[in-house]
Structures are given as structure tokens and as C-alpha cells.
Amino acid sequence: MSFKNSIRRQLIVSLVLLAIIPLFLLGAVLSWQSFVTQQRQIMDLQREASKRVLDKILSVIREQEIVLSAALKINYNIMEMAPDRGRLISS
């Protein structure tokens, strides 16, 4: 009997496959779970970062609105003054 077709060889191959296949399946499942978890974490981090950027942009816009409204009030007050005083202040 040669080793190529022997029962011993078939038994060894089947036992090795029985040991390796579950490990591959477990590795695939764990890899997929890790991928999904990391994807969720990345989405959460991107959401937080975009909220921070949005807050900064809104604060800059609010500051500019305050500056512009103050400038409009000053301009309106100058326009209401007597023509002589308004020209002196604006020049």
C-alpha cells in the first residue's frame, strides 16, 4: 500500500481540514465584525468632526453678522445727523 491512497493519509488530511476550516471561518467572521465596528467608529468620528467644523463656521458667521449690524447702525446714525456733521465724520 502506498501512502498516497492509504487510509492513514485520508485520515490525516480530513483531520487537518477539520482543524483548519473552522479557524478560517472564525477568522473571516471576526474580520467582518472588526470591519463593521471600525466603519461605525469612523462614521461617528466624522460626524463629530463635521459638527465641530459647523459650530466654528456658525460662530464666525455670527461674529460677522454682529460686526455688520454694528457698521449698519453707525452708518444709519451718521446718515441721520446734520449734513455738516455727517460729512466731517465720514471724511
mmCIF file of N, CA and C in Angstrom:
data_model
loop_
_atom_site.group_PDB
_atom_site.id
_atom_site.type_symbol
_atom_site.label_atom_id
_atom_site.label_comp_id
_atom_site.label_asym_id
_atom_site.label_seq_id
_atom_site.Cartn_x
_atom_site.Cartn_y
_atom_site.Cartn_z
ATOM 1 N N MET A 1 0.833 -1.196 0.000
ATOM 2 C CA MET A 1 0.000 0.000 0.000
ATOM 3 C C MET A 1 0.866 1.244 0.000
ATOM 4 N N SER A 2 0.533 2.127 -0.875
ATOM 5 C CA SER A 2 1.283 3.377 -0.903
ATOM 6 C C SER A 2 0.595 4.391 0.003
ATOM 7 N N PHE A 3 1.359 5.398 0.391
ATOM 8 C CA PHE A 3 0.848 6.429 1.303
ATOM 9 C C PHE A 3 -0.163 7.340 0.615
ATOM 10 N N LYS A 4 -0.092 7.442 -0.714
ATOM 11 C CA LYS A 4 -0.975 8.339 -1.453
ATOM 12 C C LYS A 4 -2.438 7.953 -1.307
ATOM 13 N N ASN A 5 -2.737 6.699 -1.275
ATOM 14 C CA ASN A 5 -4.125 6.253 -1.231
ATOM 15 C C ASN A 5 -4.482 5.572 0.088
ATOM 16 N N SER A 6 -3.622 5.670 1.050
ATOM 17 C CA SER A 6 -3.862 4.931 2.289
ATOM 18 C C SER A 6 -4.922 5.596 3.155
ATOM 19 N N ILE A 7 -5.476 4.805 4.031
ATOM 20 C CA ILE A 7 -6.482 5.310 4.967
ATOM 21 C C ILE A 7 -5.838 6.302 5.930
ATOM 22 N N ARG A 8 -4.605 6.033 6.271
ATOM 23 C CA ARG A 8 -3.882 6.928 7.187
ATOM 24 C C ARG A 8 -3.782 8.331 6.590
ATOM 25 N N ARG A 9 -3.439 8.418 5.323
ATOM 26 C CA ARG A 9 -3.322 9.718 4.647
ATOM 27 C C ARG A 9 -4.676 10.421 4.617
ATOM 28 N N GLN A 10 -5.702 9.697 4.270
ATOM 29 C CA GLN A 10 -7.038 10.286 4.213
ATOM 30 C C GLN A 10 -7.473 10.787 5.592
ATOM 31 N N LEU A 11 -7.143 10.036 6.634
ATOM 32 C CA LEU A 11 -7.480 10.443 7.990
ATOM 33 C C LEU A 11 -6.726 11.709 8.391
ATOM 34 N N ILE A 12 -5.458 11.774 8.068
ATOM 35 C CA ILE A 12 -4.659 12.961 8.393
ATOM 36 C C ILE A 12 -5.192 14.184 7.659
ATOM 37 N N VAL A 13 -5.470 14.035 6.374
ATOM 38 C CA VAL A 13 -5.986 15.151 5.577
ATOM 39 C C VAL A 13 -7.329 15.617 6.119
ATOM 40 N N SER A 14 -8.213 14.692 6.425
ATOM 41 C CA SER A 14 -9.530 15.093 6.922
ATOM 42 C C SER A 14 -9.425 15.759 8.294
ATOM 43 N N LEU A 15 -8.559 15.276 9.163
ATOM 44 C CA LEU A 15 -8.391 15.907 10.478
ATOM 45 C C LEU A 15 -7.769 17.301 10.359
ATOM 46 N N VAL A 16 -6.819 17.441 9.468
ATOM 47 C CA VAL A 16 -6.213 18.759 9.249
ATOM 48 C C VAL A 16 -7.260 19.727 8.707
ATOM 49 N N LEU A 17 -8.051 19.268 7.753
ATOM 50 C CA LEU A 17 -9.110 20.123 7.212
ATOM 51 C C LEU A 17 -10.145 20.466 8.279
ATOM 52 N N LEU A 18 -10.483 19.506 9.117
ATOM 53 C CA LEU A 18 -11.430 19.768 10.202
ATOM 54 C C LEU A 18 -10.866 20.773 11.210
ATOM 55 N N ALA A 19 -9.572 20.844 11.325
ATOM 56 C CA ALA A 19 -8.958 21.807 12.239
ATOM 57 C C ALA A 19 -8.801 23.180 11.589
ATOM 58 N N ILE A 20 -8.508 23.213 10.295
ATOM 59 C CA ILE A 20 -8.210 24.480 9.624
ATOM 60 C C ILE A 20 -9.472 25.219 9.180
ATOM 61 N N ILE A 21 -10.450 24.525 8.642
ATOM 62 C CA ILE A 21 -11.647 25.184 8.100
ATOM 63 C C ILE A 21 -12.377 26.010 9.160
ATOM 64 N N PRO A 22 -12.626 25.491 10.361
ATOM 65 C CA PRO A 22 -13.282 26.340 11.367
ATOM 66 C C PRO A 22 -12.458 27.577 11.737
ATOM 67 N N LEU A 23 -11.134 27.416 11.731
ATOM 68 C CA LEU A 23 -10.284 28.573 12.028
ATOM 69 C C LEU A 23 -10.412 29.636 10.948
ATOM 70 N N PHE A 24 -10.457 29.220 9.699
ATOM 71 C CA PHE A 24 -10.649 30.181 8.606
ATOM 72 C C PHE A 24 -12.010 30.861 8.704
ATOM 73 N N LEU A 25 -13.042 30.083 8.995
ATOM 74 C CA LEU A 25 -14.378 30.663 9.140
ATOM 75 C C LEU A 25 -14.428 31.644 10.309
ATOM 76 N N LEU A 26 -13.846 31.267 11.427
ATOM 77 C CA LEU A 26 -13.811 32.155 12.585
ATOM 78 C C LEU A 26 -13.030 33.426 12.271
ATOM 79 N N GLY A 27 -11.918 33.280 11.583
ATOM 80 C CA GLY A 27 -11.138 34.453 11.179
ATOM 81 C C GLY A 27 -11.922 35.375 10.268
ATOM 82 N N ALA A 28 -12.672 34.793 9.343
ATOM 83 C CA ALA A 28 -13.477 35.607 8.427
ATOM 84 C C ALA A 28 -14.578 36.345 9.180
ATOM 85 N N VAL A 29 -15.254 35.657 10.095
ATOM 86 C CA VAL A 29 -16.328 36.293 10.869
ATOM 87 C C VAL A 29 -15.769 37.407 11.745
ATOM 88 N N LEU A 30 -14.665 37.149 12.417
ATOM 89 C CA LEU A 30 -14.061 38.171 13.281
ATOM 90 C C LEU A 30 -13.548 39.356 12.471
ATOM 91 N N SER A 31 -13.005 39.085 11.311
ATOM 92 C CA SER A 31 -12.546 40.179 10.448
ATOM 93 C C SER A 31 -13.716 41.038 10.003
ATOM 94 N N TRP A 32 -14.817 40.417 9.634
ATOM 95 C CA TRP A 32 -16.004 41.167 9.207
ATOM 96 C C TRP A 32 -16.555 42.005 10.356
ATOM 97 N N GLN A 33 -16.624 41.431 11.545
ATOM 98 C CA GLN A 33 -17.115 42.185 12.700
ATOM 99 C C GLN A 33 -16.199 43.363 13.009
ATOM 100 N N SER A 34 -14.911 43.149 12.907
ATOM 101 C CA SER A 34 -13.957 44.232 13.134
ATOM 102 C C SER A 34 -14.134 45.334 12.101
ATOM 103 N N PHE A 35 -14.332 44.947 10.858
ATOM 104 C CA PHE A 35 -14.544 45.923 9.790
ATOM 105 C C PHE A 35 -15.794 46.755 10.050
ATOM 106 N N VAL A 36 -16.885 46.093 10.414
ATOM 107 C CA VAL A 36 -18.146 46.799 10.663
ATOM 108 C C VAL A 36 -18.000 47.742 11.856
ATOM 109 N N THR A 37 -17.346 47.290 12.916
ATOM 110 C CA THR A 37 -17.144 48.127 14.100
ATOM 111 C C THR A 37 -16.290 49.342 13.768
ATOM 112 N N GLN A 38 -15.211 49.140 13.044
ATOM 113 C CA GLN A 38 -14.352 50.261 12.665
ATOM 114 C C GLN A 38 -15.078 51.231 11.748
ATOM 115 N N GLN A 39 -15.909 50.717 10.874
ATOM 116 C CA GLN A 39 -16.673 51.585 9.978
ATOM 117 C C GLN A 39 -17.634 52.455 10.787
ATOM 118 N N ARG A 40 -18.303 51.877 11.787
ATOM 119 C CA ARG A 40 -19.189 52.664 12.653
ATOM 120 C C ARG A 40 -18.407 53.728 13.410
ATOM 121 N N GLN A 41 -17.254 53.353 13.937
ATOM 122 C CA GLN A 41 -16.438 54.306 14.685
ATOM 123 C C GLN A 41 -15.982 55.449 13.787
ATOM 124 N N ILE A 42 -15.597 55.140 12.575
ATOM 125 C CA ILE A 42 -15.164 56.176 11.633
ATOM 126 C C ILE A 42 -16.313 57.116 11.314
ATOM 127 N N MET A 43 -17.501 56.570 11.101
ATOM 128 C CA MET A 43 -18.664 57.418 10.817
ATOM 129 C C MET A 43 -18.974 58.326 12.001
ATOM 130 N N ASP A 44 -18.872 57.793 13.218
ATOM 131 C CA ASP A 44 -19.115 58.610 14.408
ATOM 132 C C ASP A 44 -18.077 59.723 14.528
ATOM 133 N N LEU A 45 -16.818 59.393 14.281
ATOM 134 C CA LEU A 45 -15.763 60.408 14.352
ATOM 135 C C LEU A 45 -15.951 61.475 13.281
ATOM 136 N N GLN A 46 -16.328 61.066 12.084
ATOM 137 C CA GLN A 46 -16.570 62.041 11.018
ATOM 138 C C GLN A 46 -17.754 62.931 11.358
ATOM 139 N N ARG A 47 -18.782 62.352 11.964
ATOM 140 C CA ARG A 47 -19.953 63.132 12.364
ATOM 141 C C ARG A 47 -19.564 64.166 13.426
ATOM 142 N N GLU A 48 -18.766 63.753 14.414
ATOM 143 C CA GLU A 48 -18.320 64.677 15.456
ATOM 144 C C GLU A 48 -17.452 65.785 14.868
ATOM 145 N N ALA A 49 -16.544 65.413 13.980
ATOM 146 C CA ALA A 49 -15.665 66.415 13.370
ATOM 147 C C ALA A 49 -16.470 67.404 12.537
ATOM 148 N N SER A 50 -17.449 66.921 11.799
ATOM 149 C CA SER A 50 -18.255 67.836 10.982
ATOM 150 C C SER A 50 -19.106 68.742 11.860
ATOM 151 N N LYS A 51 -19.574 68.244 13.003
ATOM 152 C CA LYS A 51 -20.316 69.105 13.934
ATOM 153 C C LYS A 51 -19.420 70.214 14.476
ATOM 154 N N ARG A 52 -18.181 69.856 14.827
ATOM 155 C CA ARG A 52 -17.243 70.877 15.328
ATOM 156 C C ARG A 52 -16.958 71.927 14.269
ATOM 157 N N VAL A 53 -16.743 71.494 13.044
ATOM 158 C CA VAL A 53 -16.480 72.441 11.957
ATOM 159 C C VAL A 53 -17.697 73.322 11.719
ATOM 160 N N LEU A 54 -18.882 72.737 11.735
ATOM 161 C CA LEU A 54 -20.110 73.510 11.554
ATOM 162 C C LEU A 54 -20.270 74.542 12.662
ATOM 163 N N ASP A 55 -19.971 74.153 13.903
ATOM 164 C CA ASP A 55 -20.059 75.109 15.013
ATOM 165 C C ASP A 55 -19.087 76.268 14.822
ATOM 166 N N LYS A 56 -17.873 75.968 14.374
ATOM 167 C CA LYS A 56 -16.897 77.035 14.143
ATOM 168 C C LYS A 56 -17.351 77.961 13.024
ATOM 169 N N ILE A 57 -17.869 77.385 11.955
ATOM 170 C CA ILE A 57 -18.344 78.203 10.830
ATOM 171 C C ILE A 57 -19.496 79.090 11.275
ATOM 172 N N LEU A 58 -20.437 78.519 12.034
ATOM 173 C CA LEU A 58 -21.572 79.311 12.511
ATOM 174 C C LEU A 58 -21.130 80.422 13.446
ATOM 175 N N SER A 59 -20.122 80.166 14.283
ATOM 176 C CA SER A 59 -19.653 81.224 15.181
ATOM 177 C C SER A 59 -18.983 82.348 14.393
ATOM 178 N N VAL A 60 -18.246 82.008 13.341
ATOM 179 C CA VAL A 60 -17.633 83.046 12.503
ATOM 180 C C VAL A 60 -18.716 83.859 11.803
ATOM 181 N N ILE A 61 -19.745 83.184 11.307
ATOM 182 C CA ILE A 61 -20.839 83.894 10.634
ATOM 183 C C ILE A 61 -21.554 84.809 11.619
ATOM 184 N N ARG A 62 -21.795 84.333 12.844
ATOM 185 C CA ARG A 62 -22.452 85.171 13.854
ATOM 186 C C ARG A 62 -21.608 86.398 14.183
ATOM 187 N N GLU A 63 -20.294 86.190 14.314
ATOM 188 C CA GLU A 63 -19.408 87.326 14.588
ATOM 189 C C GLU A 63 -19.482 88.352 13.461
ATOM 190 N N GLN A 64 -19.490 87.871 12.228
ATOM 191 C CA GLN A 64 -19.564 88.790 11.092
ATOM 192 C C GLN A 64 -20.913 89.506 11.045
ATOM 193 N N GLU A 65 -21.986 88.811 11.426
ATOM 194 C CA GLU A 65 -23.294 89.462 11.488
ATOM 195 C C GLU A 65 -23.293 90.584 12.514
ATOM 196 N N ILE A 66 -22.660 90.337 13.654
ATOM 197 C CA ILE A 66 -22.584 91.364 14.701
ATOM 198 C C ILE A 66 -21.794 92.562 14.199
ATOM 199 N N VAL A 67 -20.670 92.301 13.551
ATOM 200 C CA VAL A 67 -19.846 93.397 13.024
ATOM 201 C C VAL A 67 -20.625 94.185 11.975
ATOM 202 N N LEU A 68 -21.302 93.478 11.079
ATOM 203 C CA LEU A 68 -22.063 94.167 10.032
ATOM 204 C C LEU A 68 -23.235 94.955 10.603
ATOM 205 N N SER A 69 -23.928 94.400 11.590
ATOM 206 C CA SER A 69 -25.049 95.148 12.163
ATOM 207 C C SER A 69 -24.546 96.376 12.904
ATOM 208 N N ALA A 70 -23.389 96.281 13.562
ATOM 209 C CA ALA A 70 -22.812 97.457 14.217
ATOM 210 C C ALA A 70 -22.426 98.501 13.172
ATOM 211 N N ALA A 71 -21.862 98.058 12.060
ATOM 212 C CA ALA A 71 -21.490 99.006 11.000
ATOM 213 C C ALA A 71 -22.733 99.663 10.406
ATOM 214 N N LEU A 72 -23.805 98.906 10.244
ATOM 215 C CA LEU A 72 -25.044 99.485 9.721
ATOM 216 C C LEU A 72 -25.637 100.504 10.685
ATOM 217 N N LYS A 73 -25.565 100.222 11.981
ATOM 218 C CA LYS A 73 -26.078 101.172 12.972
ATOM 219 C C LYS A 73 -25.276 102.464 12.931
ATOM 220 N N ILE A 74 -23.956 102.331 12.828
ATOM 221 C CA ILE A 74 -23.111 103.532 12.761
ATOM 222 C C ILE A 74 -23.431 104.309 11.496
ATOM 223 N N ASN A 75 -23.551 103.614 10.379
ATOM 224 C CA ASN A 75 -23.857 104.273 9.113
ATOM 225 C C ASN A 75 -25.222 104.954 9.184
ATOM 226 N N TYR A 76 -26.203 104.286 9.780
ATOM 227 C CA TYR A 76 -27.544 104.859 9.905
ATOM 228 C C TYR A 76 -27.505 106.102 10.789
ATOM 229 N N ASN A 77 -26.740 106.050 11.873
ATOM 230 C CA ASN A 77 -26.628 107.211 12.759
ATOM 231 C C ASN A 77 -25.946 108.376 12.052
ATOM 232 N N ILE A 78 -24.956 108.089 11.243
ATOM 233 C CA ILE A 78 -24.269 109.155 10.503
ATOM 234 C C ILE A 78 -25.219 109.778 9.494
ATOM 235 N N MET A 79 -26.037 108.959 8.846
ATOM 236 C CA MET A 79 -26.969 109.478 7.844
ATOM 237 C C MET A 79 -28.037 110.372 8.480
ATOM 238 N N GLU A 80 -28.394 110.085 9.730
ATOM 239 C CA GLU A 80 -29.423 110.879 10.396
ATOM 240 C C GLU A 80 -28.891 112.199 10.939
ATOM 241 N N MET A 81 -27.587 112.312 11.070
ATOM 242 C CA MET A 81 -27.010 113.550 11.602
ATOM 243 C C MET A 81 -27.214 114.686 10.611
ATOM 244 N N ALA A 82 -26.926 115.836 11.105
ATOM 245 C CA ALA A 82 -26.972 117.009 10.229
ATOM 246 C C ALA A 82 -25.969 116.806 9.102
ATOM 247 N N PRO A 83 -26.253 117.309 7.930
ATOM 248 C CA PRO A 83 -25.367 117.090 6.779
ATOM 249 C C PRO A 83 -23.927 117.525 7.046
ATOM 250 N N ASP A 84 -23.730 118.602 7.755
ATOM 251 C CA ASP A 84 -22.361 119.072 8.006
ATOM 252 C C ASP A 84 -21.601 118.101 8.905
ATOM 253 N N ARG A 85 -22.242 117.621 9.941
ATOM 254 C CA ARG A 85 -21.568 116.705 10.875
ATOM 255 C C ARG A 85 -21.310 115.352 10.212
ATOM 256 N N GLY A 86 -22.244 114.899 9.404
ATOM 257 C CA GLY A 86 -22.071 113.623 8.720
ATOM 258 C C GLY A 86 -20.897 113.645 7.771
ATOM 259 N N ARG A 87 -20.688 114.754 7.084
ATOM 260 C CA ARG A 87 -19.549 114.862 6.162
ATOM 261 C C ARG A 87 -18.240 114.887 6.929
ATOM 262 N N LEU A 88 -18.227 115.551 8.071
ATOM 263 C CA LEU A 88 -16.998 115.611 8.862
ATOM 264 C C LEU A 88 -16.608 114.227 9.382
ATOM 265 N N ILE A 89 -17.587 113.467 9.839
ATOM 266 C CA ILE A 89 -17.288 112.148 10.394
ATOM 267 C C ILE A 89 -16.883 111.171 9.294
ATOM 268 N N SER A 90 -17.554 111.228 8.162
ATOM 269 C CA SER A 90 -17.266 110.266 7.102
ATOM 270 C C SER A 90 -15.967 110.563 6.371
ATOM 271 N N SER A 91 -15.447 111.748 6.455
ATOM 272 C CA SER A 91 -14.204 112.056 5.738
ATOM 273 C C SER A 91 -12.977 111.878 6.581
#
